[in-house]
PDB file of C-alpha atoms in Angstrom:
ATOM      1  CA  UNK A1442     -29.775 -38.987 -23.046  1.00 98.00           C
ATOM      2  CA  UNK A1443     -28.850 -41.619 -25.583  1.00 98.00           C
ATOM      3  CA  UNK A1444     -31.742 -40.565 -27.812  1.00 98.00           C
ATOM      4  CA  UNK A1445     -30.711 -36.922 -27.528  1.00 98.00           C
ATOM      5  CA  UNK A1446     -27.199 -37.902 -28.636  1.00 98.00           C
ATOM      6  CA  UNK A1447     -28.734 -39.700 -31.632  1.00 98.00           C
ATOM      7  CA  UNK A1448     -30.533 -36.456 -32.495  1.00 98.00           C
ATOM      8  CA  UNK A1449     -27.289 -34.499 -32.163  1.00 98.00           C
ATOM      9  CA  UNK A1450     -25.685 -36.904 -34.652  1.00 98.00           C
ATOM     10  CA  UNK A1451     -28.502 -36.135 -37.110  1.00 98.00           C
ATOM     11  CA  UNK A1452     -27.743 -32.439 -36.771  1.00 98.00           C
ATOM     12  CA  UNK A1453     -24.048 -33.146 -37.245  1.00 98.00           C
ATOM     13  CA  UNK A1454     -24.756 -34.894 -40.555  1.00 97.00           C
ATOM     14  CA  UNK A1455     -26.692 -31.793 -41.692  1.00 97.00           C
ATOM     15  CA  UNK A1456     -23.734 -29.511 -40.778  1.00 97.00           C
ATOM     16  CA  UNK A1457     -25.784 -27.999 -37.941  1.00 98.00           C
ATOM     17  CA  UNK A1458     -24.274 -27.442 -34.500  1.00 98.00           C
ATOM     18  CA  UNK A1459     -24.870 -30.954 -33.122  1.00 98.00           C
ATOM     19  CA  UNK A1460     -27.323 -30.546 -30.277  1.00 98.00           C
ATOM     20  CA  UNK A1461     -30.175 -32.966 -29.675  1.00 98.00           C
ATOM     21  CA  UNK A1462     -33.182 -32.860 -27.365  1.00 99.00           C
ATOM     22  CA  UNK A1463     -35.908 -35.242 -26.213  1.00 99.00           C
ATOM     23  CA  UNK A1464     -39.080 -34.452 -24.249  1.00 99.00           C
ATOM     24  CA  UNK A1465     -40.389 -37.253 -22.031  1.00 98.00           C
ATOM     25  CA  UNK A1466     -43.837 -37.274 -20.443  1.00 98.00           C
ATOM     26  CA  UNK A1467     -44.772 -38.140 -16.866  1.00 95.00           C
ATOM     27  CA  UNK A1468     -45.432 -41.752 -17.864  1.00 96.00           C
ATOM     28  CA  UNK A1469     -41.986 -42.105 -19.434  1.00 97.00           C
ATOM     29  CA  UNK A1470     -43.355 -41.869 -22.962  1.00 98.00           C
ATOM     30  CA  UNK A1471     -41.235 -39.995 -25.484  1.00 98.00           C
ATOM     31  CA  UNK A1472     -43.296 -37.024 -26.618  1.00 98.00           C
ATOM     32  CA  UNK A1473     -40.791 -35.618 -29.106  1.00 98.00           C
ATOM     33  CA  UNK A1474     -37.227 -35.617 -30.388  1.00 98.00           C
ATOM     34  CA  UNK A1475     -35.368 -32.907 -32.290  1.00 98.00           C
ATOM     35  CA  UNK A1476     -31.984 -31.563 -33.323  1.00 98.00           C
ATOM     36  CA  UNK A1477     -30.736 -28.091 -34.185  1.00 98.00           C
ATOM     37  CA  UNK A1478     -31.825 -26.724 -37.584  1.00 98.00           C
ATOM     38  CA  UNK A1479     -31.293 -22.935 -37.538  1.00 98.00           C
ATOM     39  CA  UNK A1480     -28.996 -23.051 -40.581  1.00 97.00           C
ATOM     40  CA  UNK A1481     -31.071 -25.355 -42.774  1.00 96.00           C
ATOM     41  CA  UNK A1482     -34.349 -23.685 -41.799  1.00 98.00           C
ATOM     42  CA  UNK A1483     -33.038 -20.096 -41.751  1.00 98.00           C
ATOM     43  CA  UNK A1484     -34.589 -19.762 -38.313  1.00 98.00           C
ATOM     44  CA  UNK A1485     -32.490 -18.521 -35.384  1.00 98.00           C
ATOM     45  CA  UNK A1486     -35.009 -20.027 -32.948  1.00 98.00           C
ATOM     46  CA  UNK A1487     -34.727 -23.552 -34.384  1.00 98.00           C
ATOM     47  CA  UNK A1488     -32.721 -24.909 -31.462  1.00 98.00           C
ATOM     48  CA  UNK A1489     -33.274 -28.570 -30.596  1.00 98.00           C
ATOM     49  CA  UNK A1490     -35.030 -27.690 -27.333  1.00 98.00           C
ATOM     50  CA  UNK A1491     -37.456 -25.249 -28.967  1.00 98.00           C
ATOM     51  CA  UNK A1492     -38.341 -27.703 -31.740  1.00 98.00           C
ATOM     52  CA  UNK A1493     -38.830 -30.546 -29.244  1.00 99.00           C
ATOM     53  CA  UNK A1494     -41.025 -28.387 -26.988  1.00 98.00           C
ATOM     54  CA  UNK A1495     -43.141 -27.254 -29.959  1.00 98.00           C
ATOM     55  CA  UNK A1496     -43.622 -30.819 -31.131  1.00 98.00           C
ATOM     56  CA  UNK A1497     -44.451 -32.123 -27.647  1.00 98.00           C
ATOM     57  CA  UNK A1498     -46.952 -29.308 -27.106  1.00 98.00           C
ATOM     58  CA  UNK A1499     -48.651 -30.120 -30.393  1.00 98.00           C
ATOM     59  CA  UNK A1500     -48.753 -33.788 -29.494  1.00 98.00           C
ATOM     60  CA  UNK A1501     -50.372 -33.245 -26.080  1.00 98.00           C
ATOM     61  CA  UNK A1502     -52.584 -30.404 -27.302  1.00 98.00           C
ATOM     62  CA  UNK A1503     -51.366 -27.908 -24.714  1.00 98.00           C
ATOM     63  CA  UNK A1504     -48.651 -25.275 -24.567  1.00 98.00           C
ATOM     64  CA  UNK A1505     -48.011 -26.294 -20.975  1.00 98.00           C
ATOM     65  CA  UNK A1506     -45.886 -29.379 -20.410  1.00 98.00           C
ATOM     66  CA  UNK A1507     -46.083 -30.020 -16.652  1.00 97.00           C
ATOM     67  CA  UNK A1508     -44.452 -33.171 -15.318  1.00 97.00           C
ATOM     68  CA  UNK A1509     -42.199 -33.441 -18.377  1.00 98.00           C
ATOM     69  CA  UNK A1510     -38.454 -33.889 -18.561  1.00 98.00           C
ATOM     70  CA  UNK A1511     -36.318 -32.337 -21.289  1.00 99.00           C
ATOM     71  CA  UNK A1512     -33.065 -34.146 -22.082  1.00 99.00           C
ATOM     72  CA  UNK A1513     -30.576 -32.099 -24.102  1.00 98.00           C
ATOM     73  CA  UNK A1514     -26.961 -32.733 -25.035  1.00 98.00           C
ATOM     74  CA  UNK A1515     -25.789 -29.171 -24.344  1.00 98.00           C
ATOM     75  CA  UNK A1516     -26.738 -26.825 -21.531  1.00 98.00           C
ATOM     76  CA  UNK A1517     -29.555 -24.658 -22.901  1.00 98.00           C
ATOM     77  CA  UNK A1518     -29.222 -20.976 -23.766  1.00 98.00           C
ATOM     78  CA  UNK A1519     -31.433 -18.246 -22.278  1.00 98.00           C
ATOM     79  CA  UNK A1520     -34.005 -18.556 -25.082  1.00 98.00           C
ATOM     80  CA  UNK A1521     -34.405 -22.286 -24.535  1.00 98.00           C
ATOM     81  CA  UNK A1522     -34.551 -22.056 -20.740  1.00 98.00           C
ATOM     82  CA  UNK A1523     -37.162 -19.311 -21.184  1.00 97.00           C
ATOM     83  CA  UNK A1524     -39.250 -21.606 -23.367  1.00 98.00           C
ATOM     84  CA  UNK A1525     -38.993 -24.365 -20.758  1.00 98.00           C
ATOM     85  CA  UNK A1526     -40.114 -21.963 -18.042  1.00 97.00           C
ATOM     86  CA  UNK A1527     -43.115 -20.839 -20.098  1.00 97.00           C
ATOM     87  CA  UNK A1528     -43.992 -24.467 -20.886  1.00 98.00           C
ATOM     88  CA  UNK A1529     -43.717 -25.367 -17.187  1.00 98.00           C
ATOM     89  CA  UNK A1530     -41.240 -28.184 -17.833  1.00 98.00           C
ATOM     90  CA  UNK A1531     -40.593 -29.950 -14.530  1.00 98.00           C
ATOM     91  CA  UNK A1532     -37.039 -31.135 -15.053  1.00 98.00           C
ATOM     92  CA  UNK A1533     -34.088 -30.434 -17.314  1.00 98.00           C
ATOM     93  CA  UNK A1534     -31.311 -32.984 -17.801  1.00 98.00           C
ATOM     94  CA  UNK A1535     -28.349 -31.851 -19.882  1.00 98.00           C
ATOM     95  CA  UNK A1536     -25.007 -33.267 -20.907  1.00 98.00           C
ATOM     96  CA  UNK A1537     -22.170 -30.852 -21.653  1.00 98.00           C
ATOM     97  CA  UNK A1538     -21.922 -27.507 -19.918  1.00 98.00           C
ATOM     98  CA  UNK A1539     -21.800 -24.354 -22.040  1.00 98.00           C
ATOM     99  CA  UNK A1540     -19.619 -21.720 -20.344  1.00 96.00           C
ATOM    100  CA  UNK A1541     -20.272 -19.196 -23.156  1.00 96.00           C
ATOM    101  CA  UNK A1542     -24.064 -19.190 -23.245  1.00 97.00           C
ATOM    102  CA  UNK A1543     -25.362 -21.777 -20.779  1.00 98.00           C
ATOM    103  CA  UNK A1544     -28.345 -20.451 -18.853  1.00 98.00           C
ATOM    104  CA  UNK A1545     -28.811 -23.366 -16.447  1.00 97.00           C
ATOM    105  CA  UNK A1546     -25.819 -22.801 -14.212  1.00 95.00           C
ATOM    106  CA  UNK A1547     -22.700 -22.067 -16.260  1.00 95.00           C
ATOM    107  CA  UNK A1548     -22.913 -18.472 -17.519  1.00 95.00           C
ATOM    108  CA  UNK A1549     -26.086 -17.709 -15.564  1.00 95.00           C
ATOM    109  CA  UNK A1550     -28.921 -19.708 -14.046  1.00 96.00           C
ATOM    110  CA  UNK A1551     -32.416 -18.749 -15.129  1.00 96.00           C
ATOM    111  CA  UNK A1552     -33.817 -21.959 -13.660  1.00 94.00           C
ATOM    112  CA  UNK A1553     -33.390 -20.787 -10.077  1.00 88.00           C
ATOM    113  CA  UNK A1554     -33.914 -17.047 -10.230  1.00 85.00           C
ATOM    114  CA  UNK A1555     -36.692 -15.831  -7.977  1.00 83.00           C
ATOM    115  CA  UNK A1556     -38.232 -13.538 -10.588  1.00 88.00           C
ATOM    116  CA  UNK A1557     -40.208 -16.253 -12.419  1.00 91.00           C
ATOM    117  CA  UNK A1558     -43.298 -18.058 -11.139  1.00 90.00           C
ATOM    118  CA  UNK A1559     -41.849 -21.436 -12.118  1.00 93.00           C
ATOM    119  CA  UNK A1560     -38.633 -23.271 -11.332  1.00 94.00           C
ATOM    120  CA  UNK A1561     -37.083 -26.190 -13.141  1.00 97.00           C
ATOM    121  CA  UNK A1562     -35.187 -29.008 -11.437  1.00 97.00           C
ATOM    122  CA  UNK A1563     -31.827 -29.358 -13.180  1.00 98.00           C
ATOM    123  CA  UNK A1564     -29.351 -32.200 -13.481  1.00 98.00           C
ATOM    124  CA  UNK A1565     -26.259 -31.329 -15.486  1.00 98.00           C
ATOM    125  CA  UNK A1566     -23.290 -33.327 -16.666  1.00 98.00           C
ATOM    126  CA  UNK A1567     -25.146 -36.499 -17.708  1.00 98.00           C
ATOM    127  CA  UNK A1568     -22.980 -38.306 -20.275  1.00 98.00           C
ATOM    128  CA  UNK A1569     -21.121 -34.997 -20.549  1.00 98.00           C
ATOM    129  CA  UNK A1570     -18.052 -36.478 -22.246  1.00 98.00           C
ATOM    130  CA  UNK A1571     -20.143 -38.167 -24.939  1.00 98.00           C
ATOM    131  CA  UNK A1572     -22.149 -34.998 -25.509  1.00 98.00           C
ATOM    132  CA  UNK A1573     -19.052 -32.798 -25.630  1.00 98.00           C
ATOM    133  CA  UNK A1574     -17.195 -35.126 -27.997  1.00 98.00           C
ATOM    134  CA  UNK A1575     -19.592 -34.598 -30.889  1.00 98.00           C
ATOM    135  CA  UNK A1576     -19.413 -30.827 -30.404  1.00 97.00           C
ATOM    136  CA  UNK A1577     -15.614 -30.942 -30.230  1.00 97.00           C
ATOM    137  CA  UNK A1578     -15.460 -33.016 -33.427  1.00 97.00           C
ATOM    138  CA  UNK A1579     -17.874 -30.671 -35.220  1.00 97.00           C
ATOM    139  CA  UNK A1580     -15.960 -27.483 -34.379  1.00 96.00           C
ATOM    140  CA  UNK A1581     -12.539 -29.060 -34.963  1.00 94.00           C
ATOM    141  CA  UNK A1582     -13.586 -30.002 -38.506  1.00 94.00           C
ATOM    142  CA  UNK A1583     -14.834 -26.494 -39.213  1.00 88.00           C
ATOM    143  CA  UNK A1584     -11.754 -24.764 -37.885  1.00 88.00           C
ATOM    144  CA  UNK A1585      -9.395 -26.997 -39.842  1.00 73.00           C
TER     145      UNK A1585
END
């Protein structure tokens, strides 16, 4: 999670919503790291999780990422959980909960619904205070 927080800090410095993600392979090797860039890239899908999944898939040469773990500083939205389901990510570890758009247990839980042919193991709240602090600081600065 520490590396995901480092990625979130990179996003913060770019005036992006500071969310960071890391994809780790079955052997513990870091496959990719990313931070949010929807503003700088003019791409609404450029969430940290999506970018990290794309990069990891390219690296392993497969759109499926079985036996991988995605670490992300903020509970993923529906789009990002959907991408993880399609990629067959084994486990999701996130920091801060997102009661407004979190799709891994807060607003809704797409990771456990019976309508998909894949389920993701989820651990939430890891270093939650550290992950939430950077988001709090970011939004406080913008709201004055």
